[in-house]
Coordinates of C-alpha atoms and ligand atoms in Angstrom, one line a residue:
X3 CA 2.5 -9.1 39.2
X4 CA 2.6 -6.8 36.1
X5 CA -0.1 -7.7 33.6
X6 CA 1.3 -9.5 30.5
X7 CA 1.8 -7.2 27.6
X8 CA -0.4 -7.5 24.6
X9 CA 1.3 -8.9 21.6
X10 CA 0.3 -6.6 18.6
X11 CA 0.6 -9.6 16.2
X12 CA -2.2 -11.2 18.1
X13 CA -4.8 -8.4 17.2
X14 CA -7.1 -8.2 14.2
X15 CA -7.5 -4.9 12.6
X16 CA -10.8 -4.4 14.4
X17 CA -9.0 -4.9 17.6
X18 CA -6.3 -2.4 16.9
X19 CA -9.1 0.2 16.1
X20 CA -10.8 -0.8 19.5
X21 CA -7.5 -0.4 21.3
X22 CA -7.0 3.1 20.0
X23 CA -10.5 4.1 20.7
X24 CA -10.3 2.8 24.4
X25 CA -7.1 4.8 24.7
X26 CA -8.9 7.9 23.4
X27 CA -6.8 8.0 20.2
X28 CA -8.1 8.7 16.8
X29 CA -8.7 5.7 14.5
X30 CA -6.2 7.1 12.0
X31 CA -3.3 5.9 14.5
X32 CA -4.9 2.5 14.4
X33 CA -4.8 2.4 10.6
X34 CA -1.1 3.7 10.6
X35 CA -0.2 1.1 13.1
X36 CA -1.7 -1.6 11.0
X37 CA 0.2 -0.4 7.9
X38 CA 3.5 -0.5 9.9
X39 CA 2.7 -4.1 11.0
X40 CA 1.7 -5.7 7.8
X41 CA 2.6 -3.2 5.0
X42 CA 5.9 -1.9 6.0
X43 CA 6.6 -5.1 8.0
X44 CA 8.5 -3.3 10.8
X45 CA 10.4 -5.2 13.3
X46 CA 10.1 -2.9 16.4
X47 CA 7.8 -0.5 18.0
X48 CA 10.7 2.0 17.9
X49 CA 10.4 2.0 14.1
X50 CA 6.9 3.4 14.1
X51 CA 8.1 7.0 14.1
X52 CA 5.3 8.5 12.4
X53 CA 3.0 7.7 15.2
X54 CA 2.5 10.5 17.7
X55 CA 4.7 10.2 20.7
X56 CA 1.7 9.8 23.2
X57 CA 0.5 6.8 21.1
X58 CA 4.0 5.2 21.0
X59 CA 4.4 5.6 24.8
X60 CA 1.1 4.0 25.5
X61 CA 2.0 1.1 23.0
X62 CA 5.5 0.7 24.7
X63 CA 4.0 0.4 28.1
X64 CA 1.1 -1.8 27.3
X65 CA 1.9 -3.8 24.2
X66 CA 4.9 -5.7 22.6
X67 CA 5.6 -6.6 19.0
X68 CA 6.3 -10.3 19.2
X69 CA 9.0 -10.5 16.6
X70 CA 10.8 -13.8 16.9
X71 CA 14.6 -13.5 16.7
X72 CA 16.4 -15.9 14.2
X73 CA 18.5 -18.5 16.0
X74 CA 19.5 -20.1 12.7
X75 CA 18.9 -19.5 9.0
X76 CA 19.8 -21.8 6.2
X77 CA 19.4 -22.0 2.5
X78 CA 19.2 -25.1 0.6
X79 CA 21.9 -25.8 -2.0
X80 CA 19.4 -25.6 -4.8
X81 CA 18.3 -22.3 -3.7
X82 CA 14.6 -23.2 -3.4
X83 CA 14.2 -23.4 0.4
X84 CA 15.2 -21.2 3.3
X85 CA 14.7 -22.4 6.8
X86 CA 14.4 -20.3 9.9
X87 CA 14.8 -21.5 13.4
X88 CA 13.0 -18.9 15.4
X89 CA 13.3 -18.3 19.2
X90 CA 10.0 -18.0 21.3
X91 CA 9.9 -15.7 24.3
X92 CA 10.2 -18.7 26.5
X93 CA 13.4 -19.6 24.5
X94 CA 11.7 -22.7 22.9
X95 CA 12.5 -22.9 19.2
X96 CA 10.2 -23.4 16.1
X97 CA 10.8 -23.7 12.5
X98 CA 9.4 -21.6 9.7
X99 CA 10.2 -22.3 6.0
X100 CA 10.2 -20.1 3.0
X101 CA 9.7 -22.2 -0.2
X102 CA 9.9 -21.1 -3.8
X103 CA 8.7 -24.3 -5.6
X104 CA 6.0 -24.1 -8.2
X105 CA 6.9 -20.4 -9.1
X106 CA 5.1 -19.2 -6.0
X107 CA 6.6 -18.0 -2.7
X108 CA 5.1 -19.9 0.2
X109 CA 5.7 -19.7 3.9
X110 CA 5.5 -23.1 5.9
X111 CA 4.4 -22.2 9.3
X112 CA 4.3 -24.0 12.9
X113 CA 1.4 -24.0 15.0
X114 CA 2.9 -25.7 18.1
X115 CA 6.3 -26.2 19.7
X116 CA 6.6 -29.9 19.2
X117 CA 3.6 -32.1 18.5
X118 CA 1.5 -34.6 20.6
X119 CA 0.6 -36.8 17.8
X120 CA 3.6 -38.9 17.6
X121 CA 3.9 -39.9 13.9
X122 CA 6.9 -42.3 13.9
X123 CA 8.5 -40.9 10.8
X124 CA 8.2 -37.1 11.8
X125 CA 11.0 -35.3 13.6
X126 CA 8.5 -33.1 15.4
X127 CA 6.5 -36.2 16.6
X128 CA 9.8 -37.7 17.8
X129 CA 10.5 -34.6 20.0
X130 CA 7.0 -34.7 21.8
X131 CA 4.8 -31.7 22.7
X132 CA 6.0 -28.7 24.5
X133 CA 3.1 -26.2 24.0
X134 CA 0.6 -24.5 21.9
X135 CA 1.7 -21.4 19.8
X136 CA -0.3 -18.2 20.4
X137 CA -2.0 -16.6 17.5
X138 CA 0.6 -13.8 17.8
X139 CA 3.4 -16.4 17.5
X140 CA 1.8 -17.9 14.4
X141 CA 1.2 -14.4 12.8
X142 CA 4.9 -13.4 13.6
X143 CA 6.2 -16.3 11.5
X144 CA 4.2 -15.1 8.5
X145 CA 5.4 -11.6 9.1
X146 CA 9.0 -12.9 9.5
X147 CA 9.0 -14.6 6.0
X148 CA 7.2 -11.5 4.3
X149 CA 9.9 -9.3 5.8
X150 CA 12.8 -11.6 4.8
X151 CA 11.5 -11.4 1.2
X152 CA 11.1 -7.6 1.3
X153 CA 14.7 -7.1 2.6
X154 CA 16.0 -9.4 -0.2
X155 CA 14.0 -7.1 -2.6
X156 CA 12.1 -10.3 -3.6
X157 CA 8.7 -11.2 -4.5
X158 CA 5.6 -10.8 -2.3
X159 CA 4.5 -13.7 -0.1
X160 CA 1.7 -15.4 -2.0
X161 CA 0.8 -18.5 0.1
X162 CA 1.1 -20.1 3.6
X163 CA 0.9 -23.8 4.4
X164 CA 0.3 -25.0 8.0
X165 CA 2.7 -27.9 7.6
X166 CA 5.4 -26.7 10.0
X167 CA 5.8 -28.1 13.5
X168 CA 2.6 -29.2 15.2
X169 CA -0.9 -30.2 14.6
X170 CA -3.0 -27.1 13.8
X171 CA -6.3 -28.7 14.6
X172 CA -5.0 -29.5 18.0
X173 CA -4.5 -25.7 18.5
X174 CA -7.7 -24.9 16.7
X175 CA -8.7 -21.4 18.2
X176 CA -5.3 -19.8 18.1
X177 CA -4.7 -21.1 14.4
X178 CA -8.1 -19.7 13.2
X179 CA -7.4 -16.4 14.9
X180 CA -4.0 -16.2 13.3
X181 CA -5.6 -16.9 9.9
X182 CA -8.2 -14.2 10.4
X183 CA -5.2 -11.8 10.9
X184 CA -3.1 -12.8 8.0
X185 CA -6.2 -12.9 5.7
X186 CA -7.1 -9.2 6.1
X187 CA -7.0 -7.6 2.7
X188 CA -5.5 -4.5 4.0
X189 CA -2.6 -6.4 5.6
X190 CA -0.9 -9.5 4.5
X191 CA -4.0 -10.4 2.3
X192 CA -3.4 -14.2 2.3
X193 CA -7.1 -15.0 1.4
X194 CA -8.9 -18.3 1.3
X195 CA -7.0 -19.6 -1.9
X196 CA -3.7 -18.9 -0.4
X197 CA -3.9 -21.0 2.7
X198 CA -3.5 -24.7 3.1
X199 CA -4.1 -26.3 6.5
X200 CA -2.6 -29.9 6.9
X201 CA -4.1 -32.2 9.6
X202 CA -3.0 -35.7 10.8
X203 CA -6.8 -36.3 10.9
X204 CA -8.3 -34.6 14.1
X205 CA -11.9 -35.6 13.4
X206 CA -13.6 -33.0 15.6
X207 CA -11.4 -30.2 14.1
X208 CA -12.3 -31.3 10.5
X209 CA -16.0 -31.2 11.3
X210 CA -15.7 -27.9 12.9
X211 CA -13.8 -26.5 9.9
X212 CA -16.8 -27.8 7.8
X213 CA -19.4 -26.4 10.2
X214 CA -17.7 -22.9 10.2
X215 CA -16.9 -23.1 6.6
X216 CA -13.5 -21.8 7.2
X217 CA -12.0 -20.3 4.1
X218 CA -8.9 -22.4 3.4
X219 CA -7.7 -25.5 1.5
X220 CA -7.6 -28.7 3.6
X221 CA -5.0 -31.4 3.5
X222 CA -5.3 -34.7 5.4
X223 CA -2.2 -36.8 6.1
X224 CA -3.4 -40.3 5.2
X225 CA -0.1 -42.2 4.7
X226 CA -2.1 -45.8 4.6
X227 CA -5.3 -47.0 3.4
X228 CA -6.0 -49.5 6.2
X229 CA -6.6 -48.8 9.8
X230 CA -3.9 -51.3 11.0
X231 CA -1.2 -49.8 8.6
X232 CA -2.2 -46.3 9.5
X233 CA -2.2 -46.7 13.2
X234 CA 1.3 -48.1 12.8
X235 CA 2.6 -44.9 11.3
X236 CA 0.2 -42.4 13.0
X237 CA -0.8 -43.2 16.5
X238 CA -3.5 -40.5 16.4
X239 CA -5.4 -43.0 14.1
X240 CA -6.2 -44.9 17.4
X241 CA -8.3 -42.0 18.6
X242 CA -9.7 -41.3 15.2
X243 CA -10.0 -44.5 13.1
X244 CA -9.8 -44.4 9.3
X245 CA -13.4 -45.0 8.8
X246 CA -14.5 -42.1 11.1
X247 CA -11.8 -40.0 9.4
X248 CA -13.2 -40.7 6.0
X249 CA -16.8 -39.9 7.2
X250 CA -15.5 -36.6 8.5
X251 CA -13.6 -36.0 5.1
X252 CA -16.9 -36.7 3.2
X253 CA -18.8 -34.3 5.4
X254 CA -16.2 -31.7 4.9
X255 CA -16.4 -31.8 1.2
X256 CA -20.3 -32.1 1.1
X257 CA -20.7 -29.1 3.3
X258 CA -18.0 -26.9 1.8
X259 CA -18.0 -28.1 -1.8
X260 CA -14.3 -28.2 -1.6
X261 CA -11.9 -31.1 -2.5
X262 CA -9.4 -32.3 0.1
X263 CA -5.8 -33.0 -0.6
X264 CA -4.6 -36.3 0.8
X265 CA -0.9 -36.4 1.9
X266 CA 0.9 -39.7 1.5
X267 CA 4.5 -39.7 2.7
X268 CA 6.0 -42.5 0.6
X269 CA 8.2 -45.0 2.5
X270 CA 10.0 -47.6 0.8
X271 CA 8.5 -51.1 1.4
X272 CA 6.0 -49.7 3.7
X273 CA 3.3 -48.0 1.7
X274 CA 4.7 -47.4 -1.7
X275 CA 3.7 -50.7 -3.6
X276 CA 1.2 -51.2 -6.5
X277 CA -1.2 -52.6 -4.0
X278 CA -1.2 -49.7 -1.7
X279 CA -1.8 -47.4 -4.7
X280 CA -4.9 -49.5 -5.4
X281 CA -6.0 -49.4 -1.9
X282 CA -5.8 -45.7 -1.6
X283 CA -7.4 -45.4 -5.0
X284 CA -10.3 -47.5 -3.7
X285 CA -10.6 -45.5 -0.5
X286 CA -10.9 -42.2 -2.3
X287 CA -12.8 -43.3 -5.3
X288 CA -15.6 -40.9 -6.1
X289 CA -14.5 -38.3 -3.5
X290 CA -13.3 -34.7 -4.6
X291 CA -9.7 -35.5 -3.9
X292 CA -6.1 -35.0 -5.0
X293 CA -3.2 -37.1 -3.6
X294 CA 0.1 -35.5 -2.8
X295 CA 2.9 -38.0 -2.7
X296 CA 5.9 -37.0 -0.7
X297 CA 9.0 -39.2 -0.4
X298 CA 10.1 -39.6 3.1
X299 CA 12.7 -37.2 4.3
X300 CA 14.9 -39.4 6.6
X301 CA 14.9 -38.5 10.2
X302 CA 17.1 -39.7 13.1
X303 CA 14.5 -41.5 15.0
X304 CA 13.0 -43.5 12.0
X305 CA 14.9 -46.1 10.0
X306 CA 12.6 -46.1 6.9
X307 CA 13.9 -44.9 3.5
X308 CA 12.2 -42.7 1.0
X309 CA 9.9 -44.3 -1.8
X310 CA 11.7 -44.5 -5.1
X311 CA 10.9 -42.3 -8.0
X312 CA 9.7 -45.3 -10.0
X313 CA 7.3 -46.4 -7.1
X314 CA 5.9 -42.7 -7.1
X315 CA 5.4 -42.8 -10.8
X316 CA 3.7 -46.1 -10.8
X317 CA 1.5 -44.9 -7.9
X318 CA 0.4 -41.8 -9.9
X319 CA -0.4 -43.9 -13.0
X320 CA -2.5 -46.2 -11.0
X321 CA -4.5 -43.5 -9.3
X322 CA -5.0 -41.7 -12.5
X323 CA -5.8 -44.7 -14.8
X324 CA -7.9 -46.8 -12.5
X325 CA -9.5 -44.3 -10.2
X326 CA -9.4 -40.9 -12.0
X327 CA -7.6 -39.3 -9.0
X328 CA -5.3 -36.4 -9.7
X329 CA -1.9 -36.5 -7.9
X330 CA 1.4 -34.8 -7.6
X331 CA 4.8 -35.8 -6.4
X332 CA 6.5 -33.2 -4.2
X333 CA 10.1 -32.9 -5.0
X334 CA 12.3 -33.4 -1.9
X335 CA 13.8 -30.0 -2.3
X336 CA 15.8 -28.6 0.6
X337 CA 16.8 -32.0 1.9
X338 CA 20.3 -30.9 2.4
X339 CA 19.0 -28.5 5.1
X340 CA 16.7 -31.0 6.7
X341 CA 13.6 -29.2 5.3
X342 CA 11.3 -31.9 6.8
X343 CA 9.2 -30.6 9.5
X344 CA 11.1 -30.3 12.9
X345 CA 14.4 -31.5 11.4
X346 CA 16.1 -28.4 11.9
X347 CA 15.1 -27.9 15.4
X348 CA 16.5 -31.5 16.1
X349 CA 19.8 -30.7 14.4
X350 CA 20.2 -27.5 16.4
X351 CA 19.6 -29.2 19.5
X352 CA 22.1 -31.9 18.7
X353 CA 24.8 -29.6 17.9
Ligands
SAH405 N1 0.4 -32.0 11.8 C1 0.1 -31.7 10.5 C2 1.0 -30.6 9.7 C3 2.4 -30.8 9.9 S1 3.1 -32.1 9.2 C4 0.1 -33.1 9.8 O1 0.6 -34.0 10.1 O2 -0.5 -33.0 8.7 C5 3.1 -31.7 7.5 C6 3.3 -32.8 6.5 O3 4.6 -33.3 6.5 C7 2.4 -34.1 6.8 O4 1.8 -34.6 5.7 C8 3.4 -35.1 7.4 O5 3.0 -36.3 7.4 C9 4.6 -34.8 6.6 N2 5.9 -35.2 7.2 C10 6.3 -35.2 8.6 N3 7.5 -35.8 8.6 C11 8.0 -36.2 7.3 C12 9.1 -36.7 6.9 N4 10.1 -37.1 7.6 N5 9.2 -36.9 5.5 C13 8.0 -36.6 4.6 N6 6.9 -36.0 5.1 C14 7.0 -35.7 6.4
SF4_406 FE1 2.6 -34.0 14.5 FE2 2.1 -33.7 11.8 FE3 4.5 -34.6 12.8 FE4 2.4 -36.2 12.9 S1 3.4 -35.4 11.0 S2 3.9 -35.8 14.6 S3 0.8 -34.7 13.4 S4 3.6 -32.5 13.0

């Protein structure tokens, strides 16, 4: 059996230097290669024409550049969102989204093909788990968005959110390695303030992030303020109950000194009432927190409807006036291209 080729997107800058040194090449070639990957954003080994032929030959025989071909690319009507359906080497599909809200360009990246957590309203949850992504497959998505922006002569990629398909803390090691690569200041340079990781509430993962003091913003998908209501929406809450999750969040904020974003998908008649707003306010009272309210994106496998604008406004008022909790309402931009996580993959599969 031929050994698997190493994906250049899975290497840190140090790994690239070490590879050149193992092969007996000058570190200058490593620096040039890194530039090709993350500064020029090339999409093939063949484009690295300034590397000496002997280096290119070695790269071609022992490595691969894991560019993910685009199966489908869709722009939302309002022009704020572009969604890419990308093909993995095993022909599975994942989604990566380029978003231009709030005046900043952000890539929304997947960490798994499918997801094992089964949240009832989520298109990715509805399709089940296929596999973890490799670090290279996560980095390749970020490079893809940066390259698309470059080609269009647009702004530089400023932020990434791990809010695409999958649960990043269920694929902890690969995700952290990918973040180390995209953070590199001489590469994509997406530092601590530019990365947001969203989790359904994988408690051991949250504690590990705190322990390692990983430089990122943490978002926790809460959606309900009681164990029973949460478990009905988020089956993972049975493994990591709400009180255990809140203890982990407290520990996280104490250890890191950082506030947490709490995500709340607003579903009409389920979790968008005045009582719900008071319940989440009481739950988060005194914690360094911000609540992000996201009206539900309808999906095929769930009958719920998005919470109304008035409910979102009332929710915000209660959180602010009674509990001094800052909150935002995320616009449902890009809804015409099914920009909720996992929805494009479902549409492509169906037809
Ligand atoms: N697995 C992680 C990250 C990916 S999901 C997590 O669950 O946090 C990113 C965010 O999108 C989560 O807050 C999730 O609850 C939300 N989401 C998923 N499906 C949605 C839908 N149909 N409408 C609105 N928000 C949704
Ligand atoms: Fe997985 Fe997040 Fe979707 Fe839940 S919301 S199924 S954790 S991707």
